Structures are given as structure tokens and as C-alpha cells.
Amino acid sequence: MWYKRVFTHWRGDLAGGLTAAVVALPLALAFAVASGVDPKAGLYTAIVAGIIAAVFGGSPVQITGPTGAMAVILVGIVAKYGIEKVWIAGVIAGIIQVALGVAKLGRLVKFIPYPVTAGFTNGIAVIIFCGQLNNFFGLKLSRSEHFLPGLWQTITHLEQLNWAAVVLATIVILTQLFWVRVTRVVPGSLVGLVLATAIASVFHLHVPTIGSIPQSLPLPQSIPHWNDFGLIQELINPALALAALGSIESLLSAVVADGMTVSEKHNSDRELIGQGLANIVVPFFGGIPATGAIARTAVNVRAGGRTRLSGVIQGVALAAIVLTLAPLAAQIPLAALAGILIVTSVRMIEWEAIGLLVRATYSDFAVMILTWMVTIFFDLVLAVEVGLIAAGALFIKRMSELSLAKVPETDAFPPGIPLELTKEIAVYRVDGPVFFGAAERFVTFLRDEPEVKYLILRMRFVPNMDTTGLVAMEDIYHDLKRHGCRLILSGLQSDVQKLLERTGLLDKIGRENCFETTDAAIYALNPNLEAYQPGVTSNLGSEELVA
């Protein structure tokens, strides 16, 4: 039973949960600021969503809370609609996620191509990095909803930079980079945060701070206008964006966690339900939409977390920190949080993926770059859509190339075939149910080799054919006919033959041009050849073909 596993691993779960809480504290504050909301919203989200998702989610070691990817979407929604409407959008997003889980659509994340996920992850990293430049330089500027105008606004106001803020942010960055040489028990982000706050307080530096955080637990509250149907219609698109990104990131994080532990693997559908319930509940406590967090989940696993208890402990530990240390948080410089997020964004960039895609295929690399650029200059949802379309088109192209292959002459022709006949015959093997773009390929082939008079398609490994394949076959037939080339089919399976018969295409091609084997077709092209065994050279009659 689950409770036996909980008590068996309670020591590891305690260590994992406490360590994840220490890591989550500065990140929750930082991502809340990056989202354009009060820092307390980030803490409340990490507490409430972290506990609910741990109990009801599908991954035993997942840590849920505010993330950089969600912050990128939220900052635009907050700027446009305000925090109260963000709460409504979060509830709608949670309902959508629960519906996806109930419909058992969680496994669909596995079909998102790697270049697409790498592209939008890298795009998110760039947006987070540039979005923190104002805080890094100590500039008191209003947040821009769009990437390029915001970056240009920062550049044109650099004469107002606050050198104290730059120094504090740099201290935090350097601390994170070099603290691992001292110890990995306490995260460098927390050490840098405490150090920068202490320096700012001791030397009375005039830098923007995050402001006061209530020294109390998140309490239930009402959401204004949540039953306004017109408002719900207005927020459905932002909610869909939140649900899509939250689902993708949470499931990807769960997959990463699976690879780090030999314990119970995650259930994708249940994970969507758990994340959805968390996003439904957390707005009523003043929080923002959350997702599974890869970095915090990894910390939990490395520290010993093995069951859902670790996620619950993380939430409880954060609640205890809020009750005891909230007054001190008011003095945290925004520049310190900017330093944390800048390092986080640089680490988010998938450098290995970039190198792998460059070495692998330029087409996959192009899909990643396209997704990356659309993420930066437009939005994440559009980036995923564009990336999937580009990857799908690339997949179709590759399938077309893989499903049609010319058979080498040494394998295509049986013994005794005259040389002059072999020059007039081309044999192609067809693999799989569909061959996109085949007609155009054969027209190009005939232009390059006009001496070919017979084209034999070996169909033995085509179990079925859809409408696209049927149209391609008919186009091939007409194009070959115009070029004076005869189309011959061999090895038709029964389902494919019946489809050709029902549509009338078999009669157009001619039953006399259909054979059981490729050898039979080749011998039939020269009546003088008698080497082939009687009976095998017979073409299709009215009887059903023997596969």
C-alpha cells in the first residue's frame, strides 16, 4: 500500500522536502516578481499548489510551484487584465487540465518533438533573462507586455542605472556559480539572497526591495466576478494558454523525475488531474497558476525524496518559513532576485540540445530555431503550434523519403534477364501505409532517366492505404502514362487490392499489370523468357490475390 512506502522512505522524504523548500523559497519570490504580482503570491502558490499536487498528482516526487515558463505567460496576462482576472483564468485552466486528465490525454506530451520542446524552453530562458534586466540595473520602469519594446525601453534608460543594484545582483550571480565548490547542502541561490540582503541592510543601500510579506498562512478568499459568463469568454484564450503550458511543463518534469528514480513511475493522466486541482484551488488563496518544477523536483530526488510525502513536507516547510521569517523578506532587494533568475535562465538554455541538433540534422535544428524565435517575439502557445506544424511537415517529408526506395539492380532482377531489358525497368520498394509526395518524385525520376519504360512498385509491405496514398497512386499512374511509362504492381495485399477495386483504380491500372511477385512481373515483360516456373507469372484475375 502507498502508506507503507511513505513510512519506509520518511527519512529521505523529510530530507528531500526540506531541501526542496529551501530551494523553492527564493525561486517562489523571484518568479512571482517576474510574473508581475506580489512576492507573497509566489510563496502562497508554492505552499498550496505544492501540497495539493503532491497528494493528488501522478508523480510521487514532483514538486509544484511558480515557474519561469508560467511567469512568461502570466506577466502579459497580469499587465493586460490584472491579478483578479488572472485568478479566474487560473481556475478555468485548472478545469481544462482536469478534463484532459479525465479524458486520458496525458500521454500526448510524448508526441511533442524534441526540437519543439528545446526551442520553447530556450525561448523562455531568453525572455526571463531580458525581463530581469530592469531589476538587475535598478531601473524603476513599468513592465512592458512585449519583448522587443521592453528590451528597447531598458536600453534607452541605462543612464539611470543604480550601481548598487548592479553590485548586489552580481554578488548573487557569483555566489550561485561558486558556492557549489563549498557545499551542495545549502543552495547558492539562498546564500546569495541572504548575503545581498545583509549587505543592502548594513550599508543602507538605496535599491528597490520586494516589500512586506504578511506573516500569516494563506487563507481562503473569494474571487470577484468569477460567475460573469462574459468575463469567462474573454479569458478563455489566456486560460487555454495557461493550461497548455502548465500541462506540457508538468508532464515533462514528471518524465525527467522518472529518469532519476527507480521508484514508482508517474501516471500522466493523474498528474494532469492533480495539477488541475492545484490550479483550481490556489487562486482562492491568492496564488497564481503553477506547474511541476523540474529543478525543484530534481533537488527533491537527489536529496532522498521518494514518495508524495516529500512534496507535502516542502509545502509545510515553506509555510513555517513564512510564519517565522516573513518580516525579514521585506528587505530583499529586487536586484538579488534578478541575479537568481538570470542564472536560472542561463541554466535553462539547453546547450546540449543545441549541439546535438547541430550535429544531427539541419532540419531539426531549423525547427528548434523557429520555435525559439516565435517564443521570444510572439508567445509560447503560438510557438508550440508553429513548432508542431513545422515538425509535422518535416515528418511527412521524411516518411515520403523512407517509404519509397529504389531497389538496386543486383537485387531487383532475377538471373537470365537481358541487359537491354534491365535498362528499361525500375523497381521501387514501398514500405508502410502511405507515401506522401510520391507522384512528384517519380516525375523527377523519369526526367532524369527517360529510357525507363516500366516502373514496378513492390507493394508486399503495404498493409493498407488511405485516401492520400490512393490519390498519390493515381497521380503516379497518370504521370507515368503521359511519359510513356507502364506502371506495374507486385505483391498487393488483400486490403489494398480491395480498396483499388472499390475505387476503380485497379481497372485503370489494369489487372494485367498486377503480379504476385516482382520476378513474375519482370519475366512477363519478355515472352521469350522461359526460365520462370509455369503458373507463377500469372497476373491478377478475378480471383482474390494470394498475399
Coordinates of C-alpha atoms in Angstrom, one line a residue:
M1 CA 0.0 0.0 0.0
W2 CA 1.0 3.6 -0.6
Y3 CA 1.2 4.5 3.1
K4 CA 3.7 1.7 3.7
R5 CA 6.0 3.2 1.1
V6 CA 5.6 6.6 2.8
F7 CA 6.7 5.4 6.2
T8 CA 9.5 3.3 4.6
H9 CA 11.1 6.3 3.0
W10 CA 10.1 9.0 5.5
R11 CA 13.7 9.9 6.3
G12 CA 14.5 10.5 2.6
D13 CA 11.2 12.3 2.1
L14 CA 12.0 14.6 5.0
A15 CA 15.4 15.5 3.7
G16 CA 14.1 15.9 0.1
G17 CA 11.1 18.1 1.2
L18 CA 13.2 20.4 3.4
T19 CA 15.9 20.8 0.8
A20 CA 13.3 21.5 -1.9
A21 CA 11.7 24.1 0.4
V22 CA 15.0 25.9 0.8
V23 CA 15.5 25.9 -2.9
A24 CA 11.9 26.9 -3.6
L25 CA 11.9 29.9 -1.2
P26 CA 14.0 32.3 -3.4
L27 CA 12.6 31.0 -6.6
A28 CA 9.0 31.4 -5.5
L29 CA 9.7 35.1 -4.7
A30 CA 11.6 35.6 -7.9
F31 CA 9.1 34.0 -10.2
A32 CA 6.2 36.0 -8.6
V33 CA 8.1 39.2 -9.2
A34 CA 8.8 38.0 -12.8
S35 CA 5.1 37.4 -13.2
G36 CA 4.2 40.9 -12.2
V37 CA 2.5 40.0 -9.0
D38 CA 3.2 40.4 -5.2
P39 CA 6.0 38.2 -4.0
K40 CA 3.6 36.7 -1.4
A41 CA 1.6 35.2 -4.2
G42 CA 4.6 33.1 -5.2
L43 CA 5.0 31.8 -1.7
Y44 CA 1.3 31.0 -1.3
T45 CA 1.4 29.2 -4.6
A46 CA 4.3 27.1 -3.6
I47 CA 2.6 26.2 -0.4
V48 CA -0.9 25.4 -1.6
A49 CA -0.3 24.1 -5.1
G50 CA 2.7 22.2 -3.8
I51 CA 0.7 20.2 -1.2
I52 CA -2.4 19.6 -3.4
A53 CA -0.4 18.5 -6.5
A54 CA 1.7 16.2 -4.3
V55 CA -1.3 14.5 -2.8
F56 CA -3.4 14.2 -6.0
G57 CA -0.8 14.2 -8.8
G58 CA 0.6 11.3 -10.8
S59 CA 4.2 11.7 -9.9
P60 CA 5.4 10.6 -6.5
V61 CA 8.3 13.0 -6.3
Q62 CA 7.0 16.1 -8.3
I63 CA 7.5 19.5 -6.7
T64 CA 4.9 22.0 -7.9
G65 CA 5.1 25.8 -7.7
P66 CA 5.7 29.0 -9.7
T67 CA 8.0 28.5 -12.7
G68 CA 9.8 30.6 -15.2
A69 CA 7.7 29.3 -18.1
M70 CA 4.4 30.2 -16.4
A71 CA 5.8 33.6 -15.4
V72 CA 6.4 34.4 -19.1
I73 CA 2.7 34.0 -19.9
L74 CA 1.5 35.4 -16.6
V75 CA 3.3 38.7 -16.9
G76 CA 1.4 39.5 -20.1
I77 CA -1.9 38.4 -18.7
V78 CA -1.4 40.4 -15.5
A79 CA -0.4 43.5 -17.5
K80 CA -3.5 43.3 -19.7
Y81 CA -6.2 42.0 -17.2
G82 CA -5.0 42.5 -13.7
I83 CA -4.4 39.9 -10.9
E84 CA -8.1 39.3 -10.1
K85 CA -8.8 38.2 -13.7
V86 CA -5.6 36.1 -13.6
W87 CA -7.2 34.2 -10.7
I88 CA -10.3 33.5 -12.8
A89 CA -8.1 32.4 -15.8
G90 CA -6.2 30.1 -13.4
V91 CA -9.4 28.4 -12.3
I92 CA -10.5 27.8 -15.9
A93 CA -7.1 26.5 -16.8
G94 CA -7.3 24.0 -13.9
I95 CA -10.7 22.8 -15.0
I96 CA -9.2 22.3 -18.5
Q97 CA -6.3 20.3 -17.1
V98 CA -8.6 18.1 -15.0
A99 CA -10.8 17.5 -18.2
L100 CA -7.6 16.5 -20.1
G101 CA -6.6 14.1 -17.4
V102 CA -10.1 12.5 -17.2
A103 CA -10.1 12.1 -21.0
K104 CA -6.7 10.3 -20.6
L105 CA -4.9 12.7 -22.9
G106 CA -1.8 13.0 -20.7
R107 CA 0.3 10.7 -22.9
L108 CA 0.0 13.1 -25.8
V109 CA 3.0 15.0 -24.5
K110 CA 5.2 12.2 -25.6
F111 CA 4.4 13.1 -29.2
I112 CA 5.8 16.6 -28.9
P113 CA 9.1 16.5 -30.9
Y114 CA 12.3 17.2 -29.1
P115 CA 13.3 20.2 -31.2
V116 CA 10.0 21.9 -30.3
T117 CA 10.4 21.4 -26.5
A118 CA 14.0 22.5 -26.8
G119 CA 13.0 25.6 -28.8
F120 CA 10.4 26.9 -26.4
T121 CA 12.5 26.1 -23.4
N122 CA 15.3 28.2 -24.8
G123 CA 12.9 30.9 -25.7
I124 CA 11.6 31.0 -22.2
A125 CA 15.1 31.3 -20.9
V126 CA 15.8 34.4 -23.1
I127 CA 12.6 36.1 -22.1
I128 CA 13.3 35.5 -18.4
F129 CA 16.9 36.8 -18.8
C130 CA 15.8 40.0 -20.6
G131 CA 12.8 40.5 -18.3
Q132 CA 15.1 40.8 -15.3
L133 CA 17.4 43.5 -16.8
N134 CA 15.4 46.3 -15.3
N135 CA 15.8 44.9 -11.8
F136 CA 19.5 44.0 -12.5
F137 CA 20.3 47.6 -13.3
G138 CA 18.0 49.0 -10.6
L139 CA 15.7 50.8 -13.1
K140 CA 12.2 51.7 -11.9
L141 CA 10.4 51.2 -15.2
S142 CA 6.9 49.9 -15.9
R143 CA 6.9 46.4 -17.2
S144 CA 6.3 46.0 -21.0
E145 CA 4.0 43.3 -22.2
H146 CA 6.1 42.6 -25.3
F147 CA 9.7 41.5 -25.7
L148 CA 11.3 44.0 -28.1
P149 CA 9.6 47.2 -26.7
G150 CA 10.6 46.1 -23.2
L151 CA 14.2 45.4 -24.2
W152 CA 14.4 48.8 -26.0
Q153 CA 13.0 50.6 -23.0
T154 CA 15.7 49.1 -20.8
I155 CA 18.5 50.0 -23.2
T156 CA 17.3 53.6 -23.6
H157 CA 17.2 54.2 -19.8
L158 CA 20.6 52.8 -18.9
E159 CA 21.8 56.2 -17.9
Q160 CA 19.5 55.9 -14.9
L161 CA 21.1 52.6 -13.7
N162 CA 21.7 52.0 -10.0
W163 CA 25.2 50.8 -9.4
A164 CA 24.3 49.4 -6.0
A165 CA 21.7 47.2 -7.6
V166 CA 24.2 46.0 -10.2
V167 CA 26.7 45.1 -7.5
L168 CA 24.2 43.2 -5.4
A169 CA 22.9 41.3 -8.5
T170 CA 26.5 40.4 -9.4
I171 CA 27.2 39.2 -5.9
V172 CA 24.2 36.9 -6.1
I173 CA 25.3 35.6 -9.5
L174 CA 28.8 34.9 -8.4
T175 CA 27.6 33.2 -5.2
Q176 CA 25.5 30.8 -7.2
L177 CA 28.3 30.0 -9.6
F178 CA 30.9 29.3 -7.0
W179 CA 29.0 28.2 -3.9
V180 CA 28.8 24.6 -5.2
R181 CA 32.6 24.4 -4.5
V182 CA 31.8 24.9 -0.9
T183 CA 28.8 22.7 -0.3
R184 CA 25.7 21.4 -2.1
V185 CA 23.7 21.0 1.0
V186 CA 22.6 24.7 1.1
P187 CA 21.7 26.1 -2.4
G188 CA 23.8 29.0 -3.7
S189 CA 20.7 31.0 -4.6
L190 CA 19.6 31.1 -0.9
V191 CA 23.1 32.0 0.3
G192 CA 23.4 34.8 -2.4
L193 CA 19.9 36.1 -1.4
V194 CA 20.8 36.3 2.3
L195 CA 24.2 37.9 1.6
A196 CA 22.8 40.5 -0.8
T197 CA 20.0 41.4 1.7
A198 CA 22.5 41.7 4.5
I199 CA 24.8 44.0 2.5
A200 CA 21.9 46.2 1.5
S201 CA 20.7 46.5 5.1
V202 CA 24.1 47.1 6.7
F203 CA 25.2 49.7 4.2
H204 CA 21.7 51.2 3.8
L205 CA 21.8 50.9 0.1
H206 CA 19.0 52.7 -1.8
V207 CA 17.8 49.8 -4.0
P208 CA 14.2 48.7 -4.8
T209 CA 13.1 45.8 -2.4
I210 CA 10.2 43.4 -2.7
G211 CA 8.2 45.0 0.1
S212 CA 6.4 43.4 3.1
I213 CA 5.0 39.9 3.1
P214 CA 2.2 39.1 5.6
Q215 CA 3.4 36.9 8.5
S216 CA 0.4 34.5 8.1
L217 CA -0.6 31.4 6.3
P218 CA -2.6 31.7 3.0
L219 CA -6.3 31.9 3.9
P220 CA -9.3 31.2 1.6
Q221 CA -10.7 34.2 -0.2
S222 CA -13.4 35.0 -2.7
I223 CA -12.7 35.7 -6.4
P224 CA -14.6 38.7 -7.7
H225 CA -16.8 38.2 -10.8
W226 CA -15.9 34.5 -11.2
N227 CA -19.5 33.9 -12.3
D228 CA -19.5 36.5 -15.0
F229 CA -20.0 34.5 -18.2
G230 CA -18.9 37.4 -20.4
L231 CA -15.6 37.7 -18.5
I232 CA -15.1 33.9 -18.7
Q233 CA -15.4 34.2 -22.5
E234 CA -12.9 37.0 -22.5
L235 CA -10.4 34.9 -20.5
I236 CA -10.8 31.6 -22.3
N237 CA -7.8 32.1 -24.6
P238 CA -5.4 33.1 -21.7
A239 CA -6.8 30.1 -19.8
L240 CA -6.1 27.8 -22.7
A241 CA -2.5 29.1 -22.9
L242 CA -2.0 28.5 -19.1
A243 CA -3.5 25.0 -19.3
A244 CA -1.4 24.0 -22.3
L245 CA 1.9 25.3 -20.9
G246 CA 1.1 24.0 -17.4
S247 CA 0.3 20.5 -18.7
I248 CA 3.4 20.3 -21.0
E249 CA 5.9 21.5 -18.4
S250 CA 4.4 19.4 -15.6
L251 CA 4.5 16.2 -17.7
L252 CA 8.0 16.9 -19.0
S253 CA 9.1 17.4 -15.4
A254 CA 7.5 14.1 -14.4
V255 CA 9.3 12.4 -17.2
V256 CA 12.6 13.8 -16.0
A257 CA 11.8 12.6 -12.5
D258 CA 11.1 9.1 -13.8
G259 CA 14.6 9.0 -15.2
M260 CA 16.2 10.0 -11.9
T261 CA 14.5 7.4 -9.6
V262 CA 13.7 3.7 -9.7
S263 CA 10.6 4.1 -7.6
E264 CA 7.0 4.3 -8.8
K265 CA 6.8 6.0 -12.3
H266 CA 4.4 8.8 -13.0
N267 CA 0.8 8.5 -14.3
S268 CA 0.4 11.2 -16.9
D269 CA -3.4 11.4 -16.7
R270 CA -3.4 11.6 -12.9
E271 CA -0.7 14.2 -13.0
L272 CA -2.9 16.4 -15.1
I273 CA -5.7 16.0 -12.7
G274 CA -3.5 16.8 -9.7
Q275 CA -2.1 19.9 -11.4
G276 CA -5.5 20.9 -12.5
L277 CA -6.9 20.6 -8.9
A278 CA -4.0 22.7 -7.6
N279 CA -4.7 25.4 -10.2
I280 CA -8.4 25.4 -9.3
V281 CA -7.7 25.8 -5.6
V282 CA -4.7 28.1 -5.5
P283 CA -6.4 31.3 -6.8
F284 CA -8.8 31.2 -3.8
F285 CA -5.7 31.6 -1.6
G286 CA -4.2 34.5 -3.6
G287 CA -1.8 32.4 -5.6
I288 CA -1.0 32.1 -9.3
P289 CA -1.1 29.2 -11.7
A290 CA 1.6 26.7 -11.1
T291 CA 3.3 23.8 -12.8
G292 CA 5.7 21.0 -11.9
A293 CA 9.1 22.4 -11.5
I294 CA 12.0 20.4 -13.0
A295 CA 14.8 22.0 -10.9
R296 CA 13.0 21.6 -7.6
T297 CA 11.8 18.1 -8.4
A298 CA 15.4 17.1 -9.2
V299 CA 16.6 18.6 -5.9
N300 CA 13.9 16.6 -4.1
V301 CA 15.0 13.3 -5.7
R302 CA 18.7 13.9 -5.2
A303 CA 18.1 14.7 -1.5
G304 CA 16.3 11.5 -1.0
G305 CA 12.6 12.2 -1.8
R306 CA 10.8 9.1 -2.9
T307 CA 7.1 9.5 -2.2
R308 CA 4.3 12.1 -2.1
L309 CA 5.2 12.9 1.5
S310 CA 8.3 14.9 0.2
G311 CA 6.0 17.3 -1.7
V312 CA 3.8 17.8 1.3
I313 CA 6.8 18.4 3.6
Q314 CA 8.0 21.0 1.1
G315 CA 4.8 22.9 1.3
V316 CA 4.6 22.7 5.1
A317 CA 8.2 23.8 5.5
L318 CA 7.5 26.9 3.3
A319 CA 4.5 27.7 5.4
A320 CA 6.7 27.5 8.6
I321 CA 9.3 29.8 6.9
V322 CA 6.5 32.4 6.1
L323 CA 5.3 32.3 9.7
T324 CA 8.8 32.9 11.1
L325 CA 10.8 34.8 8.6
A326 CA 8.3 36.9 6.6
P327 CA 9.3 40.3 8.2
L328 CA 12.9 39.8 7.0
A329 CA 11.7 39.2 3.4
A330 CA 10.7 42.9 3.1
Q331 CA 14.3 43.9 2.9
I332 CA 15.2 41.5 0.0
P333 CA 16.5 43.6 -3.0
L334 CA 14.8 43.1 -6.3
A335 CA 18.3 43.0 -7.8
A336 CA 19.1 39.9 -5.7
L337 CA 16.0 38.1 -7.2
A338 CA 17.2 39.3 -10.7
G339 CA 20.5 37.7 -10.1
I340 CA 18.8 34.4 -9.2
L341 CA 16.6 34.5 -12.3
I342 CA 19.5 35.4 -14.6
V343 CA 21.5 32.4 -13.5
T344 CA 18.3 30.2 -13.7
S345 CA 17.6 31.4 -17.3
V346 CA 21.2 30.7 -18.4
R347 CA 21.0 27.2 -17.0
M348 CA 17.6 26.7 -18.7
I349 CA 19.1 27.0 -22.1
E350 CA 19.6 23.5 -23.4
W351 CA 23.2 23.8 -24.6
E352 CA 23.5 20.1 -25.1
A353 CA 20.3 20.0 -27.2
I354 CA 21.7 22.8 -29.4
G355 CA 24.9 20.9 -30.0
L356 CA 23.1 17.6 -30.6
L357 CA 20.7 19.2 -33.2
V358 CA 23.5 21.0 -35.0
R359 CA 25.4 17.7 -35.3
A360 CA 22.3 15.7 -36.2
T361 CA 20.2 17.3 -38.9
Y362 CA 19.9 20.9 -40.0
S363 CA 16.1 20.5 -40.5
D364 CA 15.6 19.6 -36.8
F365 CA 17.9 22.5 -35.8
A366 CA 15.7 24.8 -38.0
V367 CA 12.6 23.6 -36.2
M368 CA 14.2 24.4 -32.9
I369 CA 15.3 27.9 -34.0
L370 CA 11.9 28.6 -35.5
T371 CA 10.2 27.6 -32.2
W372 CA 12.8 29.6 -30.2
M373 CA 12.2 32.8 -32.2
V374 CA 8.4 32.6 -32.2
T375 CA 8.5 32.1 -28.4
I376 CA 10.6 35.2 -27.9
F377 CA 8.8 37.5 -30.4
F378 CA 5.3 36.3 -30.1
D379 CA 4.1 33.9 -27.4
L380 CA 4.6 30.3 -26.1
V381 CA 1.4 28.8 -27.3
L382 CA 1.9 30.1 -30.9
A383 CA 5.5 28.8 -30.7
V384 CA 4.3 25.3 -29.8
E385 CA 1.7 25.4 -32.6
V386 CA 4.2 26.6 -35.2
G387 CA 6.9 24.2 -34.0
L388 CA 4.4 21.2 -34.2
I389 CA 3.4 22.2 -37.7
A390 CA 7.0 22.6 -38.8
A391 CA 7.9 19.2 -37.2
G392 CA 4.9 17.6 -38.7
A393 CA 5.8 18.8 -42.2
L394 CA 9.3 17.6 -41.7
F395 CA 8.0 14.2 -40.5
I396 CA 5.8 13.9 -43.6
K397 CA 8.8 14.7 -45.9
R398 CA 10.9 12.1 -44.1
M399 CA 8.2 9.5 -44.3
S400 CA 7.9 10.1 -48.0
E401 CA 11.6 9.5 -48.4
L402 CA 11.6 6.4 -46.2
S403 CA 8.6 4.7 -47.7
L404 CA 9.9 4.8 -51.2
A405 CA 13.3 3.3 -52.1
K406 CA 14.7 2.2 -55.4
V407 CA 15.8 -1.4 -55.3
P408 CA 19.4 -1.9 -56.6
E409 CA 19.8 -3.7 -59.9
T410 CA 21.7 -6.5 -58.2
D411 CA 18.7 -7.2 -56.0
A412 CA 15.9 -6.2 -58.4
F413 CA 16.4 -8.6 -61.3
P414 CA 16.5 -12.4 -61.3
P415 CA 19.1 -14.4 -63.3
G416 CA 18.8 -14.5 -67.1
I417 CA 17.3 -11.1 -67.7
P418 CA 18.8 -9.4 -70.8
L419 CA 20.9 -6.2 -70.1
E420 CA 18.8 -4.2 -72.5
L421 CA 15.7 -5.0 -70.6
T422 CA 17.1 -4.1 -67.2
K423 CA 17.8 -0.6 -68.5
E424 CA 14.1 -0.2 -69.3
I425 CA 12.9 -1.3 -65.8
A426 CA 13.0 0.5 -62.5
V427 CA 11.9 -1.4 -59.3
Y428 CA 10.9 0.6 -56.2
R429 CA 10.0 -0.9 -52.8
V430 CA 7.1 0.7 -50.9
D431 CA 7.1 0.4 -47.1
G432 CA 4.3 1.5 -44.9
P433 CA 0.7 2.5 -45.5
V434 CA 1.2 5.9 -47.1
F435 CA 3.8 7.6 -49.4
F436 CA 3.3 11.3 -49.5
G437 CA 4.7 13.3 -52.4
A438 CA 5.4 10.1 -54.4
A439 CA 4.0 11.3 -57.7
E440 CA 6.3 14.3 -57.9
R441 CA 9.3 12.2 -57.1
F442 CA 8.6 9.8 -60.0
V443 CA 8.1 12.6 -62.4
T444 CA 11.5 13.9 -61.5
F445 CA 13.0 10.4 -61.8
L446 CA 11.5 10.0 -65.3
R447 CA 13.0 13.3 -66.4
D448 CA 16.4 12.1 -65.2
E449 CA 16.1 8.6 -66.7
P450 CA 13.8 8.8 -69.8
E451 CA 14.9 5.3 -71.0
V452 CA 12.8 3.7 -68.3
K453 CA 9.7 2.1 -69.8
Y454 CA 8.5 0.1 -66.9
L455 CA 8.1 1.1 -63.3
I456 CA 7.4 -1.8 -60.8
L457 CA 6.2 -1.0 -57.3
R458 CA 6.8 -3.7 -54.8
M459 CA 3.7 -3.4 -52.5
R460 CA 4.3 -6.5 -50.3
F461 CA 4.9 -4.4 -47.2
V462 CA 1.9 -2.0 -47.7
P463 CA -0.7 -3.4 -45.3
N464 CA -3.3 -0.7 -46.0
M465 CA -3.7 2.6 -47.9
D466 CA -5.6 5.8 -47.0
T467 CA -7.1 8.4 -49.3
T468 CA -3.8 10.3 -49.6
G469 CA -1.9 7.2 -50.7
L470 CA -4.7 6.4 -53.1
V471 CA -4.5 9.9 -54.7
A472 CA -0.7 9.6 -54.9
M473 CA -1.0 6.2 -56.6
E474 CA -3.4 7.6 -59.2
D475 CA -1.2 10.6 -59.8
I476 CA 1.7 8.3 -60.4
Y477 CA -0.3 6.3 -62.9
H478 CA -1.3 9.3 -64.9
D479 CA 2.2 10.9 -64.8
L480 CA 3.8 7.7 -66.0
K481 CA 1.2 7.2 -68.7
R482 CA 1.9 10.7 -70.1
H483 CA 5.6 9.8 -70.2
G484 CA 5.0 6.6 -72.0
C485 CA 6.0 4.5 -68.9
R486 CA 3.9 1.5 -67.8
L487 CA 3.0 1.1 -64.1
I488 CA 3.2 -2.4 -62.7
L489 CA 2.3 -3.5 -59.2
S490 CA 3.5 -6.6 -57.4
G491 CA 2.7 -8.3 -54.1
L492 CA -0.6 -6.4 -53.5
Q493 CA -2.1 -7.4 -50.1
S494 CA -5.8 -8.2 -50.0
D495 CA -6.9 -5.0 -48.2
V496 CA -5.1 -2.7 -50.6
Q497 CA -6.4 -4.7 -53.6
K498 CA -10.0 -4.4 -52.4
L499 CA -9.5 -0.6 -52.0
L500 CA -8.2 -0.3 -55.5
E501 CA -11.1 -2.4 -56.8
R502 CA -13.7 -0.3 -55.0
T503 CA -12.4 3.0 -56.3
G504 CA -11.9 1.7 -59.8
L505 CA -8.2 2.5 -59.8
L506 CA -7.3 -1.2 -60.3
D507 CA -9.2 -1.2 -63.6
K508 CA -7.4 1.9 -64.7
I509 CA -4.0 0.4 -64.0
G510 CA -5.1 -2.9 -65.5
R511 CA -5.2 -6.3 -63.9
E512 CA -2.7 -7.4 -66.4
N513 CA -0.3 -5.1 -64.7
C514 CA -0.6 -6.7 -61.3
F515 CA 1.5 -9.7 -60.2
E516 CA 2.1 -11.8 -57.2
T517 CA 5.8 -11.3 -57.2
T518 CA 8.3 -8.8 -58.7
D519 CA 10.1 -11.7 -60.5
A520 CA 6.8 -12.7 -62.1
A521 CA 6.3 -9.2 -63.4
I522 CA 9.8 -9.0 -64.9
Y523 CA 9.6 -12.3 -66.7
A524 CA 6.2 -11.4 -68.1
L525 CA 7.7 -8.3 -69.7
N526 CA 9.6 -10.6 -72.1
P527 CA 7.6 -13.5 -73.6
N528 CA 10.8 -15.1 -74.8
L529 CA 12.0 -15.8 -71.3
E530 CA 11.1 -19.3 -70.2
A531 CA 13.2 -19.7 -67.1
Y532 CA 10.4 -18.8 -64.8
Q533 CA 8.3 -21.6 -63.4
P534 CA 4.8 -22.0 -65.0
G535 CA 1.9 -20.7 -63.1
V536 CA 3.9 -18.0 -61.1
T537 CA 4.0 -15.5 -63.9
S538 CA 0.2 -15.3 -64.0
N539 CA -1.2 -11.8 -63.3
L540 CA -4.3 -11.0 -61.3
G541 CA -7.5 -12.4 -62.5
S542 CA -10.9 -12.1 -60.9
E543 CA -9.8 -14.3 -58.0
E544 CA -8.6 -12.8 -54.8
L545 CA -4.9 -12.2 -54.7
V546 CA -2.8 -14.6 -52.5
A547 CA -0.5 -12.4 -50.4

